[in-house]
Amino acid sequence: MDLLLSAIGIAPESFHRFLEWTLCEHLVMALANISEIDDYFYQRPDALRVFRDLLTRRTGRTWSQRDLEVLFDRVKLEKMQHFRKPIPYEEYLKLLWQVPLLCVRCGRRPPDVVLHVDHIVPASRGGSSTRNNLQFLCAEDNLRKSNRREVTGPWLDLR
Ligand SMILES: [Zn+2]
């Protein structure tokens, strides 16, 4: 696979990071859809402990305290954003194949910057999660946009 990626001009390392990020997003979506994690879940005093048990059962692995807390917060944020629809894998991949790997604002590329996937029209304002509404922004430029928490960069250590 690395050979093919290099042949089409994509650094294998950046592809692996990108894939890791989409898989993390997928895990958050999957957890947010567990029936036990309902709208009242985060009001429970023992929410973190119950979350840890659900996560362990669901994934079959033990998570570090840091990753557990990051996932806990990300799923919480996800539950609060009812308007957001998950971005399908094929749309991520289309973006990766079809546009240059650089920030559309400043033109910088990895490894100088970390690229985030950004909704051109924010999902909160009805923007779709399809390729035509997605673009790459560097972390810095993404933070300057107001709806900055909608899509974040890679964030799990997987220690
Ligand atoms: Zn930029």
Coordinates of C-alpha atoms and ligand atoms in Angstrom, one line a residue:
M1 CA 0.0 0.0 0.0
D2 CA 2.8 2.4 0.8
L3 CA 4.2 1.8 -2.7
L4 CA 0.9 2.8 -4.3
L5 CA 0.5 5.8 -2.1
S6 CA 4.0 7.1 -3.0
A7 CA 3.3 6.4 -6.7
I8 CA 0.3 8.8 -6.6
G9 CA 2.2 11.4 -4.6
I10 CA 0.8 10.9 -1.1
A11 CA 3.2 10.5 1.7
P12 CA 2.4 7.1 3.4
E13 CA 2.8 8.7 6.8
S14 CA 0.2 11.4 6.2
F15 CA -2.2 8.8 4.9
H16 CA -1.8 6.7 8.0
R17 CA -2.4 9.7 10.2
F18 CA -5.4 10.6 8.1
L19 CA -6.8 7.0 8.3
E20 CA -6.2 6.9 12.0
W21 CA -8.1 10.1 12.4
T22 CA -11.1 8.8 10.4
L23 CA -11.1 5.6 12.5
C24 CA -11.1 7.7 15.8
E25 CA -14.0 9.7 14.4
H26 CA -15.8 6.4 13.6
L27 CA -15.2 5.1 17.1
V28 CA -16.7 8.3 18.6
M29 CA -19.8 7.9 16.3
A30 CA -20.2 4.2 17.3
L31 CA -20.0 5.0 21.0
A32 CA -22.4 8.0 20.7
N33 CA -24.9 5.5 19.2
I34 CA -24.8 3.0 22.0
S35 CA -28.3 2.9 23.6
E36 CA -26.9 3.1 27.2
I37 CA -25.3 6.5 26.3
D38 CA -28.6 8.4 26.1
D39 CA -29.3 12.1 26.5
Y40 CA -29.2 11.8 30.3
F41 CA -26.1 9.7 30.5
Y42 CA -23.7 12.6 31.2
Q43 CA -25.8 13.8 34.1
R44 CA -25.0 10.6 36.0
P45 CA -22.4 11.0 38.8
D46 CA -20.8 7.7 37.8
A47 CA -20.8 8.5 34.1
L48 CA -17.1 8.1 33.6
R49 CA -16.9 4.8 35.3
V50 CA -19.9 3.4 33.4
F51 CA -18.4 4.8 30.2
R52 CA -15.1 3.0 30.9
D53 CA -17.0 -0.3 31.3
L54 CA -18.9 0.2 28.1
L55 CA -15.8 1.1 26.2
T56 CA -13.9 -1.9 27.5
R57 CA -16.7 -4.3 26.6
R58 CA -17.2 -2.7 23.2
T59 CA -13.6 -2.6 22.1
G60 CA -12.1 -5.5 24.0
R61 CA -9.1 -3.5 25.2
T62 CA -8.2 -1.5 28.2
W63 CA -7.7 2.2 27.5
S64 CA -5.3 4.6 29.2
Q65 CA -6.8 7.1 31.6
R66 CA -5.9 9.9 29.2
D67 CA -7.5 8.3 26.1
L68 CA -10.5 7.3 28.2
E69 CA -11.1 10.9 29.3
V70 CA -10.5 12.3 25.7
L71 CA -13.0 9.8 24.3
F72 CA -15.5 10.5 27.1
D73 CA -15.4 14.3 26.3
R74 CA -15.5 13.7 22.5
V75 CA -18.6 11.5 22.8
K76 CA -20.2 14.0 25.1
L77 CA -19.6 16.8 22.5
E78 CA -21.0 14.5 19.8
K79 CA -24.2 13.9 21.8
M80 CA -24.6 17.7 22.1
Q81 CA -24.3 18.2 18.4
H82 CA -27.5 16.5 17.2
F83 CA -27.3 18.3 13.9
R84 CA -24.1 16.7 12.9
K85 CA -24.1 13.7 10.5
P86 CA -21.1 11.5 10.3
I87 CA -18.8 12.0 7.3
P88 CA -18.7 8.8 5.3
Y89 CA -15.3 7.2 4.6
E90 CA -15.7 7.5 0.9
E91 CA -16.1 11.3 1.2
Y92 CA -12.8 11.5 3.2
L93 CA -11.1 9.4 0.6
K94 CA -12.5 11.4 -2.3
L95 CA -11.1 14.5 -0.7
L96 CA -7.7 12.9 -0.2
W97 CA -7.6 11.7 -3.9
Q98 CA -9.0 14.8 -5.5
V99 CA -7.4 17.8 -3.8
P100 CA -3.8 18.6 -3.1
L101 CA -2.6 18.0 0.5
L102 CA -2.3 21.6 1.5
C103 CA -4.1 24.2 3.5
V104 CA -6.5 26.1 1.3
R105 CA -5.9 29.4 3.2
C106 CA -2.1 29.6 3.6
G107 CA -0.9 26.9 1.2
R108 CA 1.4 25.2 3.7
R109 CA 1.8 21.4 3.6
P110 CA 2.6 18.6 6.0
P111 CA 5.0 18.1 7.8
D112 CA 5.1 21.9 8.3
V113 CA 1.5 21.9 9.4
V114 CA -1.2 19.5 10.6
L115 CA -4.1 19.4 8.2
H116 CA -7.7 19.3 9.5
V117 CA -10.8 18.4 7.5
D118 CA -13.1 21.4 7.5
H119 CA -16.7 21.9 6.4
I120 CA -16.8 24.8 4.0
V121 CA -20.4 25.5 5.0
P122 CA -20.6 24.5 8.6
A123 CA -22.8 21.5 9.4
S124 CA -24.6 23.7 12.0
R125 CA -25.8 25.9 9.0
G126 CA -26.9 23.0 6.9
G127 CA -23.6 22.2 5.2
S128 CA -23.4 18.6 3.9
S129 CA -20.7 16.1 4.8
T130 CA -19.9 15.3 1.2
R131 CA -16.7 15.9 -0.6
N132 CA -17.8 19.1 -2.3
N133 CA -18.3 20.7 1.1
L134 CA -15.0 19.5 2.6
Q135 CA -11.6 21.1 2.4
F136 CA -8.2 20.9 4.1
L137 CA -7.3 23.6 6.6
C138 CA -4.1 23.7 8.7
A139 CA -4.7 23.5 12.4
E140 CA -4.0 27.2 12.9
D141 CA -6.4 28.4 10.2
N142 CA -9.0 25.9 11.3
L143 CA -8.9 27.5 14.8
R144 CA -9.5 30.9 13.4
K145 CA -12.9 29.7 12.0
S146 CA -15.8 30.1 14.4
N147 CA -17.2 26.6 14.3
R148 CA -13.8 25.2 15.1
R149 CA -14.9 22.3 17.3
E150 CA -16.8 20.5 14.5
V151 CA -13.9 18.7 13.1
T152 CA -10.7 18.2 15.0
G153 CA -7.3 16.8 14.2
P154 CA -5.9 13.4 15.3
W155 CA -6.2 13.3 19.1
L156 CA -5.7 9.8 20.4
D157 CA -2.3 8.4 21.6
L158 CA -3.4 4.8 21.6
R159 CA -0.9 4.1 24.3
Ligands
ZN1 ZN -3.2 27.4 6.8

